[in-house]
Short mmCIF file of C-alpha atoms in Angstrom, two decimals:
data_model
loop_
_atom_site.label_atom_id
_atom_site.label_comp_id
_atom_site.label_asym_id
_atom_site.label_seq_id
_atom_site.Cartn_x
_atom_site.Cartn_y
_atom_site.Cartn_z
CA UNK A 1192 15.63 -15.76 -4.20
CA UNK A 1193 12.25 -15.97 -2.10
CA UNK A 1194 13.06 -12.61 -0.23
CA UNK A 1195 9.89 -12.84 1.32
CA UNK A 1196 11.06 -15.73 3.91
CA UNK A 1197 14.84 -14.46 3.59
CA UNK A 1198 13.72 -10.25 5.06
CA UNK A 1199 11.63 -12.03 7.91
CA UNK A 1200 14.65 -14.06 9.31
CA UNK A 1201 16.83 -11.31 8.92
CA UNK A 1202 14.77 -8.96 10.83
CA UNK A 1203 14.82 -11.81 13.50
CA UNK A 1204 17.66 -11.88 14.36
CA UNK A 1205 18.15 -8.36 15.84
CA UNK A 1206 15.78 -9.89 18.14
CA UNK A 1207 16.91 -13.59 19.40
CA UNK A 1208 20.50 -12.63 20.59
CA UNK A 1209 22.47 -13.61 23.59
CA UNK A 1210 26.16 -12.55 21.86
CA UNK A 1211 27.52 -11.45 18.73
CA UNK A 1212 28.99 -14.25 16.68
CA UNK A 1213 32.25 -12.59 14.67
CA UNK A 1214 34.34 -13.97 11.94
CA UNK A 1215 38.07 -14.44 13.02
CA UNK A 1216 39.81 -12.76 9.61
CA UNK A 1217 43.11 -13.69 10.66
CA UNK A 1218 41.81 -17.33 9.95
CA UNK A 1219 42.98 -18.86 6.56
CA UNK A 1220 41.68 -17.16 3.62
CA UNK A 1221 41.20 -19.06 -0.28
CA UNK A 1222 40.46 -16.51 -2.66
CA UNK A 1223 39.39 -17.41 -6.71
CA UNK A 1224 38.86 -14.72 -9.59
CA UNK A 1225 37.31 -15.49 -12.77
CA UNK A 1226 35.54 -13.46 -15.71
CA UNK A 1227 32.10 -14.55 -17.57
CA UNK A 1228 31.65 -12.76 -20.61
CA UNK A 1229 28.50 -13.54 -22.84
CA UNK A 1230 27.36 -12.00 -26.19
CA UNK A 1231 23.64 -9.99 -25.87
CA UNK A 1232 22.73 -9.87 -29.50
CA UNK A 1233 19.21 -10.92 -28.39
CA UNK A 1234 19.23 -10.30 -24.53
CA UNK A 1235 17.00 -7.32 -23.71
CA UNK A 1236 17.41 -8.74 -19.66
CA UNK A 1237 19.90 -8.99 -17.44
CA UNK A 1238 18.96 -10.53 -14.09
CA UNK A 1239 21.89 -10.41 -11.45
CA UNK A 1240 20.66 -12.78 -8.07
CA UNK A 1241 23.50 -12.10 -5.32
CA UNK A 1242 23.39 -13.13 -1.54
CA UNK A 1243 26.78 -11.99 -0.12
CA UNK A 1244 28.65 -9.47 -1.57
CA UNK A 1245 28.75 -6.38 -2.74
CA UNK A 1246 28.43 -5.49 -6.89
CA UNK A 1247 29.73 -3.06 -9.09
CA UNK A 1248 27.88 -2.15 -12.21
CA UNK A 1249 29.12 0.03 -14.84
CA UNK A 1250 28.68 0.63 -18.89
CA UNK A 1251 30.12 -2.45 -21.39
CA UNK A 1252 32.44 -0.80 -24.55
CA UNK A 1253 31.17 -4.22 -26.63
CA UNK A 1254 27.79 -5.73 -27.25
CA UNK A 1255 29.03 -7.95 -24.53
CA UNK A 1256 27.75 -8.71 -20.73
CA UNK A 1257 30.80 -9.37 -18.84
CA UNK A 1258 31.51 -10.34 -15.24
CA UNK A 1259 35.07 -9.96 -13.43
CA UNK A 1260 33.94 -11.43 -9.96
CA UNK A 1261 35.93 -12.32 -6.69
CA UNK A 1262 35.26 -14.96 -4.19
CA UNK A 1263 36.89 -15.15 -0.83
CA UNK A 1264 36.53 -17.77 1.62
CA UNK A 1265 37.34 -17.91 5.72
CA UNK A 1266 37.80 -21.43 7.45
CA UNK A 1267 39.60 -22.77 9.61
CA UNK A 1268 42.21 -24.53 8.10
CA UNK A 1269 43.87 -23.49 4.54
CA UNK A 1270 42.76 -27.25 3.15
CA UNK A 1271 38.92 -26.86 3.84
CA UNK A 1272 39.33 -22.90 2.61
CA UNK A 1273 40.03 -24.21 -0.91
CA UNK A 1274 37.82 -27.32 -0.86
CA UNK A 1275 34.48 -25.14 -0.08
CA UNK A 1276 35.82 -22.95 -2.49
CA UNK A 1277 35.37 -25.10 -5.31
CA UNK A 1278 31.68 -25.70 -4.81
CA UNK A 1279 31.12 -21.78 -5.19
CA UNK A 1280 30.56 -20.57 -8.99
CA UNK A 1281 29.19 -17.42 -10.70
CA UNK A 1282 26.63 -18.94 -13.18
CA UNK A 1283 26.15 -17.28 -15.92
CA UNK A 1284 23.19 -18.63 -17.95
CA UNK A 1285 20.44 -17.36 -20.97
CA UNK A 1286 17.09 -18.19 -21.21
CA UNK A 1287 15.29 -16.70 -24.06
CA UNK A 1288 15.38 -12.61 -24.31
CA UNK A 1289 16.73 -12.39 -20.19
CA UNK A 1290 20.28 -13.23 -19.14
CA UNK A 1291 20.47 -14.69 -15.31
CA UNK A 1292 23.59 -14.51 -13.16
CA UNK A 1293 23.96 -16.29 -9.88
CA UNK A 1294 25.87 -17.84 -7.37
CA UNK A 1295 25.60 -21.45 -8.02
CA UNK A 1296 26.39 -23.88 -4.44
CA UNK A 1297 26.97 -27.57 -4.97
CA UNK A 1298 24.90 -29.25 -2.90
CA UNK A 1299 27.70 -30.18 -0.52
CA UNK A 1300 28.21 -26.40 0.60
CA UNK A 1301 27.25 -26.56 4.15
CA UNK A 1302 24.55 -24.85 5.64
CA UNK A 1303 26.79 -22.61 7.83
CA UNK A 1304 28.93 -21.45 5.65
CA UNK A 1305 25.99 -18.98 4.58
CA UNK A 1306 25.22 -17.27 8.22
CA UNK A 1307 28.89 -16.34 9.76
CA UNK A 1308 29.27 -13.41 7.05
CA UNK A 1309 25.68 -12.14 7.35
CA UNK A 1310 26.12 -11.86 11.48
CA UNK A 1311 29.61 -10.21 10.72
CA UNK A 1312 28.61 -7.42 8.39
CA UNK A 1313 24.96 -6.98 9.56
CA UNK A 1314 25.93 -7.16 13.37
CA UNK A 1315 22.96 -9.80 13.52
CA UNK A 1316 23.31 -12.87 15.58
CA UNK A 1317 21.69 -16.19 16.51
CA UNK A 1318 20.80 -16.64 20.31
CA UNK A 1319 22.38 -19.66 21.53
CA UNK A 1320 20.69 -22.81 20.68
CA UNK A 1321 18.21 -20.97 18.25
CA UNK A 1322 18.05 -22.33 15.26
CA UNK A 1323 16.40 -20.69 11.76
CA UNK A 1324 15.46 -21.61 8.42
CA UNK A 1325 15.92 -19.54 4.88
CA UNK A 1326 15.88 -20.79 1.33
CA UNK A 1327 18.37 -19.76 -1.31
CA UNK A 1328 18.55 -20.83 -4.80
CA UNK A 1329 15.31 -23.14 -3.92
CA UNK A 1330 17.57 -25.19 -1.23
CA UNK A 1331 16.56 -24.72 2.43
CA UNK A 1332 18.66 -24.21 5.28
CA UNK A 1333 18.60 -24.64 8.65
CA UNK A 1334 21.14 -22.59 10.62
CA UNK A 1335 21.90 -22.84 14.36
CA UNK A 1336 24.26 -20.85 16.55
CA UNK A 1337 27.55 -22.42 17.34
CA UNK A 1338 30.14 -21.81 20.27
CA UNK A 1339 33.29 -21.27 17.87
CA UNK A 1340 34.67 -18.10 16.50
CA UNK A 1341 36.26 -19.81 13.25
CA UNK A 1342 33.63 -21.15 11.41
CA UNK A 1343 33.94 -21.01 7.58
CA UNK A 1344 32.20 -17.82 5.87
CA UNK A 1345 32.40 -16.61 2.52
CA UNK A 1346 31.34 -13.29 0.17
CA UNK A 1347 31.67 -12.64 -3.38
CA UNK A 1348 32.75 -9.48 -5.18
CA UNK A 1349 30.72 -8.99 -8.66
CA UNK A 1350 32.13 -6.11 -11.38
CA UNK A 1351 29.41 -6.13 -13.82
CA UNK A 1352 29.70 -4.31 -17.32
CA UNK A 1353 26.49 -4.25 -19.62
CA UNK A 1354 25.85 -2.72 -22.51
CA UNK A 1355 23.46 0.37 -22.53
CA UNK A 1356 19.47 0.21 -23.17
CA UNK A 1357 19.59 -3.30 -21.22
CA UNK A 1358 17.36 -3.78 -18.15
CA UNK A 1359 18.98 -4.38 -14.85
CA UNK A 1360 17.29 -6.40 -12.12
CA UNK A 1361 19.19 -7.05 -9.21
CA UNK A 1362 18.26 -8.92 -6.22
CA UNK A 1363 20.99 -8.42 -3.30
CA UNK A 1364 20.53 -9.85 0.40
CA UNK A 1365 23.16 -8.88 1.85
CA UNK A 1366 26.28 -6.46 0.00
CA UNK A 1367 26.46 -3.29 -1.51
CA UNK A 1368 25.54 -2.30 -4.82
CA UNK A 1369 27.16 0.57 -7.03
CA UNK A 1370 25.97 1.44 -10.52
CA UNK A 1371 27.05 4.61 -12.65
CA UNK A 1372 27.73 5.81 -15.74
CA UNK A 1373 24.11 3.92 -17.34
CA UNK A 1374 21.76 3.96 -19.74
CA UNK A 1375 19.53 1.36 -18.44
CA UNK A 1376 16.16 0.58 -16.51
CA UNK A 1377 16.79 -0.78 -13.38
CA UNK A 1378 14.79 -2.20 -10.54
CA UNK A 1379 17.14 -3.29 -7.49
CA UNK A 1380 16.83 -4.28 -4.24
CA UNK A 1381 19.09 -4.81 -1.63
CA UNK A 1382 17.65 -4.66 2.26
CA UNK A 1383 20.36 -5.47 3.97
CA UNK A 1384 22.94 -3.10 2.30
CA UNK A 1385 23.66 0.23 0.82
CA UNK A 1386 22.44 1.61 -2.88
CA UNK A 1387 24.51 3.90 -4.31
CA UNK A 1388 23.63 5.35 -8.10
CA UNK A 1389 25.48 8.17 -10.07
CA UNK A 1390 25.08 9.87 -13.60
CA UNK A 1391 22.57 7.42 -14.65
CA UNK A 1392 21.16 8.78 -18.28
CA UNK A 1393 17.55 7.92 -19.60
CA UNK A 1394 17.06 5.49 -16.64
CA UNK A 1395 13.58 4.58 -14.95
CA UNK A 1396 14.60 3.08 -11.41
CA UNK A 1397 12.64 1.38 -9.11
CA UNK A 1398 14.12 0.48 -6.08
CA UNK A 1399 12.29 -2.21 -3.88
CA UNK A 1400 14.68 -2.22 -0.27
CA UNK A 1401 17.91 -0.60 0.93
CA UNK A 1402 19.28 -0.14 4.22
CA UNK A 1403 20.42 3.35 2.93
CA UNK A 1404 20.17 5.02 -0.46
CA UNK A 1405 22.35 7.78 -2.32
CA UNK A 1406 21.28 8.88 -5.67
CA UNK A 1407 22.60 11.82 -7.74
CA UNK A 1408 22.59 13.09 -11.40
CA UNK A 1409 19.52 11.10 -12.03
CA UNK A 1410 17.94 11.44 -15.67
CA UNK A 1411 14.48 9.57 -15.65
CA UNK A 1412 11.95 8.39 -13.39
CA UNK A 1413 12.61 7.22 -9.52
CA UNK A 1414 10.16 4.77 -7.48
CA UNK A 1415 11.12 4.39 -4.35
CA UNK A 1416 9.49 1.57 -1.64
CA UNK A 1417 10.75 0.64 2.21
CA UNK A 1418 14.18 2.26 1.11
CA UNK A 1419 15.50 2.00 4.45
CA UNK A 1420 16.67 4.62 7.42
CA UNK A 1421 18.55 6.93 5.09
CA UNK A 1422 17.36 8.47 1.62
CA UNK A 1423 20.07 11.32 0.04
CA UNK A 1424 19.28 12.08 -3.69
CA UNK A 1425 20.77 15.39 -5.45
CA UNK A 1426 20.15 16.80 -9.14
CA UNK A 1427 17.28 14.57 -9.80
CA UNK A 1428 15.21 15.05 -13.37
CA UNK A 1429 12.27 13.18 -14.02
CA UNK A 1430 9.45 11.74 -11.71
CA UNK A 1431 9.43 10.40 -8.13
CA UNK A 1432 7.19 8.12 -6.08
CA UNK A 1433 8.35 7.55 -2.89
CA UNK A 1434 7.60 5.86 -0.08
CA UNK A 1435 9.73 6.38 3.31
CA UNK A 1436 10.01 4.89 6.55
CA UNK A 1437 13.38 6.01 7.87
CA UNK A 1438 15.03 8.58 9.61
CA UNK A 1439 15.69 10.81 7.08
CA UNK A 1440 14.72 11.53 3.30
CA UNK A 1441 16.71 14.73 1.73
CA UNK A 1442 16.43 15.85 -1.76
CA UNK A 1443 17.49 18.64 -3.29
CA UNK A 1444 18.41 20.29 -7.09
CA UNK A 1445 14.96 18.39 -8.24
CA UNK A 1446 13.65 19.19 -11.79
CA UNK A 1447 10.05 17.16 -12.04
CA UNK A 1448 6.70 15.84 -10.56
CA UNK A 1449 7.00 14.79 -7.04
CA UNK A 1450 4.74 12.43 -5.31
CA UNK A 1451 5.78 11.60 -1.70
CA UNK A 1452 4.67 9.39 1.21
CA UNK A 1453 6.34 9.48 4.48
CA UNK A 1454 5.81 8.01 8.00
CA UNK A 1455 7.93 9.77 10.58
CA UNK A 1456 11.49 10.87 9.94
CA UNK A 1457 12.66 14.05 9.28
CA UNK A 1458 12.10 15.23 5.49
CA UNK A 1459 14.47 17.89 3.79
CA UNK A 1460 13.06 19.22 0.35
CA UNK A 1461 15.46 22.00 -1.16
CA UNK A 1462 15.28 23.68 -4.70
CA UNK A 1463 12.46 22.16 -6.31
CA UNK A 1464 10.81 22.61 -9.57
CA UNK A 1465 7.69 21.02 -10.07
CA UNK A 1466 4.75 19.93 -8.34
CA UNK A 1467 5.05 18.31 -4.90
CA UNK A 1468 2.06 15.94 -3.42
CA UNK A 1469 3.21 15.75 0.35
CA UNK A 1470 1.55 13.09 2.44
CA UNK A 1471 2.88 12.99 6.26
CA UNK A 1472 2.77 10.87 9.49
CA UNK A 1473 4.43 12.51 12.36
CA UNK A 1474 7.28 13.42 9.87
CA UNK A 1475 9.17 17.17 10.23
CA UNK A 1476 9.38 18.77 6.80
CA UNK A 1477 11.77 21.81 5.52
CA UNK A 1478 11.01 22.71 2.33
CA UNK A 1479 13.02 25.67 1.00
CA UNK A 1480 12.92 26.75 -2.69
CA UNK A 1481 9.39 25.75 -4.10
CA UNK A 1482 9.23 26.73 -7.93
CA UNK A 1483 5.67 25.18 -8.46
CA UNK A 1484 2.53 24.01 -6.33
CA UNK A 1485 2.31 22.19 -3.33
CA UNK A 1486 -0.87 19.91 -1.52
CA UNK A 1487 0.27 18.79 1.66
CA UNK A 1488 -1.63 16.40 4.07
CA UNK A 1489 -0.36 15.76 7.53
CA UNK A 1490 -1.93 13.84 10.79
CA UNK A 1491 1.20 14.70 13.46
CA UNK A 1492 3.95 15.96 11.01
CA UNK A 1493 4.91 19.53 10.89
CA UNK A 1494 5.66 21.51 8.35
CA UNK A 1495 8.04 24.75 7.62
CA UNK A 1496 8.21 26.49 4.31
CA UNK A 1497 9.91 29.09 2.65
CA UNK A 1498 10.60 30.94 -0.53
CA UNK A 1499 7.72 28.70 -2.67
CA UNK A 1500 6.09 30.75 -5.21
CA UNK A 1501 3.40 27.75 -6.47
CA UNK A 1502 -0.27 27.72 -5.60
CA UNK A 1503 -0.40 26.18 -1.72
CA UNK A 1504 -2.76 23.97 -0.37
CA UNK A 1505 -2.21 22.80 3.03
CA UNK A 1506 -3.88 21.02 5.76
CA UNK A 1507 -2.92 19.12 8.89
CA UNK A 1508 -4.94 17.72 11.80
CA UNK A 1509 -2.67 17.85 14.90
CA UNK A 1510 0.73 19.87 13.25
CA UNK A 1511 1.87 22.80 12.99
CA UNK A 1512 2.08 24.73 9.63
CA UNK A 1513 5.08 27.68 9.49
CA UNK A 1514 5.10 29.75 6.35
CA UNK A 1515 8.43 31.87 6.86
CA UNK A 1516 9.69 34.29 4.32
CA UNK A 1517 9.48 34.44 0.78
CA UNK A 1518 6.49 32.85 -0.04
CA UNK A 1519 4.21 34.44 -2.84
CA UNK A 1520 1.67 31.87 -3.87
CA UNK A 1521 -1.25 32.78 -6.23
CA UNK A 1522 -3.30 30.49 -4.22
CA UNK A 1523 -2.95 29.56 -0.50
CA UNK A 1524 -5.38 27.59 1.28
CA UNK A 1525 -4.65 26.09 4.67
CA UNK A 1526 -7.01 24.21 7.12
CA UNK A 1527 -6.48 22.65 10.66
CA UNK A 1528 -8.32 20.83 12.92
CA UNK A 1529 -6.14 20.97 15.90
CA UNK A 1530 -2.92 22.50 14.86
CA UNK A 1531 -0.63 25.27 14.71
CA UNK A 1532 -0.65 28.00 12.17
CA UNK A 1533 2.39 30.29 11.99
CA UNK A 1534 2.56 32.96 9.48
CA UNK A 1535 5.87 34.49 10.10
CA UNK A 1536 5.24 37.33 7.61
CA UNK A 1537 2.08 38.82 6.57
CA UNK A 1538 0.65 40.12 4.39
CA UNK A 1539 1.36 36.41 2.44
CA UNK A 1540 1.87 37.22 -0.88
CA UNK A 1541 -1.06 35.34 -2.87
CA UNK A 1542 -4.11 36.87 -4.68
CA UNK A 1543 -6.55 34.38 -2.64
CA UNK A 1544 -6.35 33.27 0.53
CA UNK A 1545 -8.37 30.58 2.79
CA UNK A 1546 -7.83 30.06 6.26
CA UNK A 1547 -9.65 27.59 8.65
CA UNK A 1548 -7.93 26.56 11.72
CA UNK A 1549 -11.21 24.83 13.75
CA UNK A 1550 -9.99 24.24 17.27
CA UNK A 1551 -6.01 25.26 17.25
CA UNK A 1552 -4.19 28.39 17.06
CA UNK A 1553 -3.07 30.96 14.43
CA UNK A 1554 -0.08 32.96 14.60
CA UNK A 1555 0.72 35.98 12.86
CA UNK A 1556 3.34 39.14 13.55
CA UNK A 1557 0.14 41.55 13.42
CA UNK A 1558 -3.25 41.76 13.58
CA UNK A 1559 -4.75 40.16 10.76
CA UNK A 1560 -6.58 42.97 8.01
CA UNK A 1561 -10.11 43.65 8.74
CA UNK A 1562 -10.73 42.28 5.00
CA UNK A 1563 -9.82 39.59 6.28
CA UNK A 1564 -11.82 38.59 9.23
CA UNK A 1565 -15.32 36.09 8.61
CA UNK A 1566 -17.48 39.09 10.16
CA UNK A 1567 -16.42 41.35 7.42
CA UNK A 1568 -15.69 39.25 4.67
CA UNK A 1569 -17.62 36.43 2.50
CA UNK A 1570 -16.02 33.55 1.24
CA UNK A 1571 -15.75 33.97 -2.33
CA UNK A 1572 -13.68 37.31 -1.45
CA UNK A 1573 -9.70 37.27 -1.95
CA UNK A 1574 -9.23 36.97 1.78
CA UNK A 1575 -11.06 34.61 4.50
CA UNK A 1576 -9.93 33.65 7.39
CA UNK A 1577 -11.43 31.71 10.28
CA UNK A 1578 -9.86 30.85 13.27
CA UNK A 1579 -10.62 29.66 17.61
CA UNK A 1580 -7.94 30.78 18.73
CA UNK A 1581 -5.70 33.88 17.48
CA UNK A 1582 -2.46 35.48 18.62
CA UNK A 1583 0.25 38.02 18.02
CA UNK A 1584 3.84 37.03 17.75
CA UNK A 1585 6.98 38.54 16.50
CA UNK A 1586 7.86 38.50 12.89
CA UNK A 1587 10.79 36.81 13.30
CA UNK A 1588 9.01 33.91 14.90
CA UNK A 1589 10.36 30.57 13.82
CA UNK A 1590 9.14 28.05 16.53
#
């Protein structure tokens, strides 16, 4: 599937609207189940290409791939129900070392039957008269609003079983997508729908697009891109890369090297062991539980930590930076340009400490030491700190 002309017209649509186009499911319904089932003595692939639907992937007991799948079909009358249902087929087909599975239409399919279920379960419509173009399995189709609430719509349901040490590739438009219980690489991508992943064992995943993403008991590496308004992964071991847009990225019960990019959002890090490269636009981060060091570089995010005991170095050019209780680092370094610093406790616990806050403020709950002042102090001392502006607050302070 050429997702790069299908996201486009998807994300259109939000856009041209007059009035929501719904699927009537009291109309006739044909339904069809089937199984594929193919040996994988020399298949080292398995390539899954869905457009609507949601799929189901679990562990094979055989050497076997096999598919149970599901296809139900609205329309308006119970004849042309079964007759479109005949031109839909799970195809599944090897080519060399990689095994593909699609949804084969016959030619004759018409080019509506694809848009009624995407407006139903995305709650994206066509404006009236507005007519768009996307390509699936290299056909091209032109889709235009119409005035009647019974037009024909399918979606197919897809259990997949493979057999472990197999890699997964699945390419989803619009569905959801469930896989636990493997031992398999997997790179997925579904931007329309929801990603959910449990007790997956010796597993690098890479994850290209999901509307919202849940991940837990995670053995191996993560890479995340554009994974949508919602990110929630728990008891994570291994490496992540991530990049988020979205409102909100939590993880927590982490065990590994973590490398993360976010724009905006609100980001919660909890009980982490390793080290954590932070790198902020206008996001809000809590990060509570540190075992291990942290470099953190902000524009407009803000940052609050507590209870790390790595080596900390932080800097920000218009956020604040809170350091609550608990924190002990052997190193701390923080510098600002125009932000906030709040040290909610002092002394910090660390055996060197750098301060430079240029043109912003810095909070503390007393006086800083004398040590610790530029007058008294050189740099290469244990304590430096430089600030414009300095204040007193309460040690209790947590805004």
């Amino acid at each position: 599937m050429n997702y790069k002309i299908l996201l486009p017209f998807l994300l259109c649509l939000s856009a041209c609207h007059s009035s929501p186009e719904k699927i009537d499911e009291t109309t006739p319904v044909a339904q069809r189940k089937g199984q594929l089932q193919l040996a994988t003595n020399t298949i080292r692939r398995l390539e899954v290409d869905q457009f609507i639907g949601d799929i189901r992937i679990t562990p094979s007991d055989t050497a076997a791939v096999r598919v149970d799948y599901r296809i139900e079909l609205h329309s308006a009358t119970a004849a042309q129900a079964q007759l479109l249902l005949s031109q839909i087929n799970p195809v599944l087909h090897a080519s060399g070392d990689t095994l593909q599975l699609h949804i084969d239409l016959d030619d004759a399919v018409p080019a509506e039957l694809l848009l009624p279920r995407a407006s139903f379960k995305l709650g994206y419509f066509i404006g009236s008269g507005s007519t768009r173009t996307i390509r699936y399995q290299q056909r091209e189709f032109q889709l235009k609003s119409r005035p009647d609430h019974n037009s024909p719509a399918f979606f197919v349901h897809l259990d997949v079983k493979v057999p472990a040490g197999m890699t997964l590739k699945v390419q989803q438009a619009l569905g959801d997508l469930y896989a636990g219980q493997l031992r398999n690489a997997l790179e997925l991508a579904s931007p329309a729908g929801q990603i959910q992943l449990e007790r997956l064992q010796q597993a690098n995943t890479h994850i290209t697009a999901a509307k919202r993403l849940s991940i837990s008991h995670h053995r191996g590496d993560l890479r995340l891109t554009n994974t949508g308004r919602e990110v929630l992964l728990s008891d994570i071991q291994g490496q992540i890369q991530a990049q988020h847009q979205g409102e909100l990225f939590s993880l927590s019960q982490f065990q590994g090297a973590l490398q993360l990019n976010a724009q905006g959002g609100e980001i919660r890090l909890q009980q982490l062991t390793g080290p954590v490269t932070l790198q902020s636009s206008d996001a809000r981060v809590q990060l509570t539980q540190l075992h291990g060091p942290l470099r953190y570089k902000s524009h407009n995010g803000s940052l609050q930590l507590s209870q790390a005991n790595g080596d900390l170095d932080l800097s920000s050019y218009n956020g604040p930076i809170a350091l609550a209780e608990g924190v002990q680092a052997q190193q701390l370094q923080i510098v600002t340009d125009r932000g906030i610093i709040r040290l909610q406790q002092w002394p910090v616990q660390a055996k060197r400490i750098e301060i430079r806050n240029r043109a912003g403020l810095l909070q503390s709950p007393v006086p800083l030491p004398a040590s610790c002042k530029p007058q008294q102090n050189a740099q290469h001392q244990p304590c430096f700190v430089e600030s414009a502006v300095g204040s007193i607050s309460p040690a209790n302070t947590t805004n």
